[in-house]
Amino acid sequence: ERAIKKGSGAEAANLQNITYEGYAPHGIAVFIEASTDNLNRTVASVRSIFTKNNGNLGTNGSLSFVFESKGVFTLENSKLENVDTDEFELELIDGGAEDYEKGDDITTVYTSFDNFGNMQKKLAEINIEVQSAEIQQIPKSTTALDIDKAQEVLSIIEKFEDDDDINTVYHNLELTEELIEKLS
């Protein structure tokens, strides 16, 4: 919502998209996407949050071995009720799906970055309504921490998310059932 307000205002022409990479405490990798009209302010803010919270800002590309750009499509299961499951899976594979997860309410389909457009076309072709379609940074592996250390990492992530210039924060912290239960 913040990005939409910024993008539609008078400053929209000056808005730049930028990414930052670094490490939160305990070696958790953090990938940040931001939109800003003032690069100096944003990098200073990001660097400050890392520094004050025992993390460190890295150089762009320093986490390319940790994260992978993936197409992520979210589909409502209620819209898939009349769809033949086997045929649907074949269509997803044909569209470039690498994986999919069927939850209680939604199905999430993952593609490589290169197959994002192919999957969009395939889903439109077979008349499947997409709830959301976006490129995300997916960690290749996750790191589990004990509750206290995980909460420390989640604290720095929350500080990034509270910054008006920051749109999305990706990390490789494993959200264990114990951690999710503790946060509830």
mmCIF file of C-alpha atoms in Angstrom:
data_model
loop_
_atom_site.group_PDB
_atom_site.id
_atom_site.type_symbol
_atom_site.label_atom_id
_atom_site.label_comp_id
_atom_site.label_asym_id
_atom_site.label_seq_id
_atom_site.Cartn_x
_atom_site.Cartn_y
_atom_site.Cartn_z
ATOM 1 C CA GLU A 1 0.000 0.000 0.000
ATOM 2 C CA ARG A 2 2.874 2.350 0.826
ATOM 3 C CA ALA A 3 4.448 1.663 -2.574
ATOM 4 C CA ILE A 4 1.153 2.380 -4.363
ATOM 5 C CA LYS A 5 0.761 5.698 -2.539
ATOM 6 C CA LYS A 6 4.336 6.635 -3.401
ATOM 7 C CA GLY A 7 3.993 5.484 -6.990
ATOM 8 C CA SER A 8 0.827 7.442 -7.649
ATOM 9 C CA GLY A 9 1.933 10.727 -6.055
ATOM 10 C CA ALA A 10 3.874 13.627 -7.537
ATOM 11 C CA GLU A 11 7.155 11.869 -6.705
ATOM 12 C CA ALA A 12 6.291 8.835 -8.853
ATOM 13 C CA ALA A 13 8.589 9.900 -11.693
ATOM 14 C CA ASN A 14 11.579 9.948 -9.322
ATOM 15 C CA LEU A 15 10.897 6.559 -7.749
ATOM 16 C CA GLN A 16 13.619 3.915 -8.148
ATOM 17 C CA ASN A 17 13.502 0.219 -7.307
ATOM 18 C CA ILE A 18 16.575 -1.115 -5.537
ATOM 19 C CA THR A 19 17.622 -4.222 -3.669
ATOM 20 C CA TYR A 20 19.843 -4.689 -0.633
ATOM 21 C CA GLU A 21 21.428 -7.857 0.684
ATOM 22 C CA GLY A 22 22.962 -8.629 4.027
ATOM 23 C CA TYR A 23 23.012 -10.792 7.103
ATOM 24 C CA ALA A 24 20.859 -10.516 10.198
ATOM 25 C CA PRO A 25 22.215 -11.860 13.494
ATOM 26 C CA HIS A 26 23.142 -15.559 13.647
ATOM 27 C CA GLY A 27 23.971 -15.739 9.930
ATOM 28 C CA ILE A 28 20.433 -15.386 8.575
ATOM 29 C CA ALA A 29 20.503 -14.048 5.002
ATOM 30 C CA VAL A 30 18.200 -11.091 4.243
ATOM 31 C CA PHE A 31 17.198 -9.848 0.775
ATOM 32 C CA ILE A 32 15.364 -6.500 0.689
ATOM 33 C CA GLU A 33 13.372 -4.881 -2.138
ATOM 34 C CA ALA A 34 12.757 -1.157 -1.833
ATOM 35 C CA SER A 35 11.256 1.729 -3.813
ATOM 36 C CA THR A 36 12.671 5.135 -3.059
ATOM 37 C CA ASP A 37 12.923 8.688 -4.275
ATOM 38 C CA ASN A 38 16.129 9.173 -2.244
ATOM 39 C CA LEU A 39 18.772 6.423 -2.515
ATOM 40 C CA ASN A 40 21.004 7.998 0.131
ATOM 41 C CA ARG A 41 18.232 8.066 2.738
ATOM 42 C CA THR A 42 17.205 4.484 2.028
ATOM 43 C CA VAL A 43 20.696 2.967 2.096
ATOM 44 C CA ALA A 44 21.462 4.888 5.299
ATOM 45 C CA SER A 45 18.286 3.573 6.888
ATOM 46 C CA VAL A 46 18.975 -0.024 5.821
ATOM 47 C CA ARG A 47 22.613 0.163 6.957
ATOM 48 C CA SER A 48 21.514 1.647 10.291
ATOM 49 C CA ILE A 49 19.001 -1.133 10.956
ATOM 50 C CA PHE A 50 21.619 -3.795 10.160
ATOM 51 C CA THR A 51 24.284 -2.115 12.312
ATOM 52 C CA LYS A 52 22.084 -1.428 15.352
ATOM 53 C CA ASN A 53 20.817 -5.024 15.354
ATOM 54 C CA ASN A 54 24.095 -6.971 15.014
ATOM 55 C CA GLY A 55 23.713 -7.530 11.291
ATOM 56 C CA ASN A 56 25.690 -6.302 8.320
ATOM 57 C CA LEU A 57 24.863 -4.936 4.898
ATOM 58 C CA GLY A 58 26.507 -6.829 2.046
ATOM 59 C CA THR A 59 27.086 -6.001 -1.587
ATOM 60 C CA ASN A 60 24.501 -6.684 -4.278
ATOM 61 C CA GLY A 61 24.936 -10.215 -5.532
ATOM 62 C CA SER A 62 26.530 -11.426 -2.294
ATOM 63 C CA LEU A 63 23.502 -13.640 -1.576
ATOM 64 C CA SER A 64 22.982 -14.983 -5.094
ATOM 65 C CA PHE A 65 23.911 -18.456 -3.830
ATOM 66 C CA VAL A 66 21.296 -18.280 -1.042
ATOM 67 C CA PHE A 67 18.211 -17.012 -2.919
ATOM 68 C CA GLU A 68 16.707 -17.852 -6.277
ATOM 69 C CA SER A 69 14.215 -15.715 -8.236
ATOM 70 C CA LYS A 70 11.037 -17.738 -8.742
ATOM 71 C CA GLY A 71 7.623 -17.098 -10.187
ATOM 72 C CA VAL A 72 4.989 -17.647 -7.494
ATOM 73 C CA PHE A 73 1.330 -18.028 -8.480
ATOM 74 C CA THR A 74 -1.414 -18.210 -5.869
ATOM 75 C CA LEU A 75 -4.695 -19.848 -6.882
ATOM 76 C CA GLU A 76 -7.874 -20.113 -4.816
ATOM 77 C CA ASN A 77 -8.885 -23.747 -4.313
ATOM 78 C CA SER A 78 -12.556 -22.763 -4.528
ATOM 79 C CA LYS A 79 -11.913 -21.802 -8.190
ATOM 80 C CA LEU A 80 -10.333 -25.214 -8.874
ATOM 81 C CA GLU A 81 -13.231 -27.396 -7.669
ATOM 82 C CA ASN A 82 -14.423 -28.373 -11.155
ATOM 83 C CA VAL A 83 -10.927 -28.939 -12.541
ATOM 84 C CA ASP A 84 -9.632 -32.456 -13.275
ATOM 85 C CA THR A 85 -6.607 -32.794 -10.971
ATOM 86 C CA ASP A 86 -4.494 -34.990 -13.268
ATOM 87 C CA GLU A 87 -5.151 -32.811 -16.307
ATOM 88 C CA PHE A 88 -4.446 -29.681 -14.252
ATOM 89 C CA GLU A 89 -1.073 -31.062 -13.099
ATOM 90 C CA LEU A 90 -0.128 -31.847 -16.715
ATOM 91 C CA GLU A 91 -1.075 -28.299 -17.768
ATOM 92 C CA LEU A 92 1.044 -26.859 -14.921
ATOM 93 C CA ILE A 93 4.032 -28.941 -16.022
ATOM 94 C CA ASP A 94 3.462 -27.815 -19.603
ATOM 95 C CA GLY A 95 3.466 -24.188 -18.383
ATOM 96 C CA GLY A 96 6.821 -24.642 -16.654
ATOM 97 C CA ALA A 97 5.813 -25.449 -13.077
ATOM 98 C CA GLU A 98 8.688 -26.721 -10.962
ATOM 99 C CA ASP A 99 6.579 -27.419 -7.901
ATOM 100 C CA TYR A 100 3.192 -26.754 -6.387
ATOM 101 C CA GLU A 101 1.678 -26.954 -2.922
ATOM 102 C CA LYS A 102 -2.002 -27.487 -2.278
ATOM 103 C CA GLY A 103 -3.128 -26.039 1.046
ATOM 104 C CA ASP A 104 -6.576 -25.876 2.612
ATOM 105 C CA ASP A 105 -7.610 -22.639 0.867
ATOM 106 C CA ILE A 106 -4.954 -21.935 -1.764
ATOM 107 C CA THR A 107 -2.664 -23.698 -4.192
ATOM 108 C CA THR A 108 0.766 -22.176 -4.777
ATOM 109 C CA VAL A 109 2.606 -22.870 -8.030
ATOM 110 C CA TYR A 110 6.350 -22.226 -8.392
ATOM 111 C CA THR A 111 8.165 -21.658 -11.692
ATOM 112 C CA SER A 112 11.649 -20.596 -12.658
ATOM 113 C CA PHE A 113 12.069 -16.890 -13.332
ATOM 114 C CA ASP A 114 12.334 -17.692 -17.056
ATOM 115 C CA ASN A 115 8.981 -19.540 -17.115
ATOM 116 C CA PHE A 116 6.972 -16.815 -15.337
ATOM 117 C CA GLY A 117 5.416 -15.529 -18.587
ATOM 118 C CA ASN A 118 4.774 -19.062 -19.867
ATOM 119 C CA MET A 119 2.837 -19.941 -16.708
ATOM 120 C CA GLN A 120 0.783 -16.735 -16.919
ATOM 121 C CA LYS A 121 -0.172 -17.617 -20.498
ATOM 122 C CA LYS A 122 -0.928 -21.244 -19.613
ATOM 123 C CA LEU A 123 -3.198 -20.338 -16.683
ATOM 124 C CA ALA A 124 -5.059 -17.799 -18.845
ATOM 125 C CA GLU A 125 -5.334 -20.362 -21.647
ATOM 126 C CA ILE A 126 -6.985 -22.951 -19.351
ATOM 127 C CA ASN A 127 -9.178 -20.263 -17.716
ATOM 128 C CA ILE A 128 -7.719 -20.468 -14.222
ATOM 129 C CA GLU A 129 -8.172 -17.276 -12.237
ATOM 130 C CA VAL A 130 -4.953 -16.228 -10.483
ATOM 131 C CA GLN A 131 -5.224 -14.606 -7.060
ATOM 132 C CA SER A 132 -1.648 -13.302 -7.286
ATOM 133 C CA ALA A 133 1.372 -13.695 -9.548
ATOM 134 C CA GLU A 134 4.749 -12.317 -8.569
ATOM 135 C CA ILE A 135 8.481 -12.834 -8.675
ATOM 136 C CA GLN A 136 9.858 -13.707 -5.234
ATOM 137 C CA GLN A 137 13.270 -14.485 -3.808
ATOM 138 C CA ILE A 138 12.997 -18.038 -2.508
ATOM 139 C CA PRO A 139 15.765 -19.361 -0.246
ATOM 140 C CA LYS A 140 17.518 -22.472 -1.575
ATOM 141 C CA SER A 141 17.836 -23.694 2.013
ATOM 142 C CA THR A 142 16.685 -22.449 5.394
ATOM 143 C CA THR A 143 18.390 -22.171 8.775
ATOM 144 C CA ALA A 144 16.670 -23.206 12.006
ATOM 145 C CA LEU A 145 17.447 -21.279 15.178
ATOM 146 C CA ASP A 146 16.322 -21.666 18.771
ATOM 147 C CA ILE A 147 13.388 -19.481 19.830
ATOM 148 C CA ASP A 148 15.405 -16.631 21.397
ATOM 149 C CA LYS A 149 17.754 -16.273 18.419
ATOM 150 C CA ALA A 150 14.855 -16.560 15.955
ATOM 151 C CA GLN A 151 12.954 -13.796 17.745
ATOM 152 C CA GLU A 152 16.048 -11.595 17.534
ATOM 153 C CA VAL A 153 16.145 -12.155 13.771
ATOM 154 C CA LEU A 154 12.402 -11.556 13.409
ATOM 155 C CA SER A 155 12.840 -8.296 15.307
ATOM 156 C CA ILE A 156 15.292 -6.934 12.708
ATOM 157 C CA ILE A 157 13.038 -8.153 9.873
ATOM 158 C CA GLU A 158 10.119 -6.302 11.439
ATOM 159 C CA LYS A 159 12.213 -3.112 11.623
ATOM 160 C CA PHE A 160 12.953 -3.390 7.906
ATOM 161 C CA GLU A 161 9.256 -3.952 7.143
ATOM 162 C CA ASP A 162 8.328 -0.853 9.155
ATOM 163 C CA ASP A 163 10.525 1.355 6.918
ATOM 164 C CA ASP A 164 8.336 3.228 4.403
ATOM 165 C CA ASP A 165 10.809 2.711 1.543
ATOM 166 C CA ILE A 166 11.017 -1.066 1.943
ATOM 167 C CA ASN A 167 8.485 -3.150 0.031
ATOM 168 C CA THR A 168 9.486 -6.740 0.765
ATOM 169 C CA VAL A 169 11.934 -8.574 3.007
ATOM 170 C CA TYR A 170 12.973 -12.144 2.218
ATOM 171 C CA HIS A 171 15.017 -14.292 4.606
ATOM 172 C CA ASN A 172 16.194 -17.853 5.039
ATOM 173 C CA LEU A 173 15.104 -18.317 8.664
ATOM 174 C CA GLU A 174 13.209 -21.576 9.023
ATOM 175 C CA LEU A 175 9.817 -20.854 10.534
ATOM 176 C CA THR A 176 9.444 -23.961 12.683
ATOM 177 C CA GLU A 177 6.103 -24.968 14.187
ATOM 178 C CA GLU A 178 7.503 -24.147 17.621
ATOM 179 C CA LEU A 179 8.451 -20.628 16.505
ATOM 180 C CA ILE A 180 5.089 -20.006 14.813
ATOM 181 C CA GLU A 181 3.295 -21.230 17.943
ATOM 182 C CA LYS A 182 5.393 -18.914 20.132
ATOM 183 C CA LEU A 183 4.582 -15.918 17.918
ATOM 184 C CA SER A 184 0.823 -16.579 17.910
#
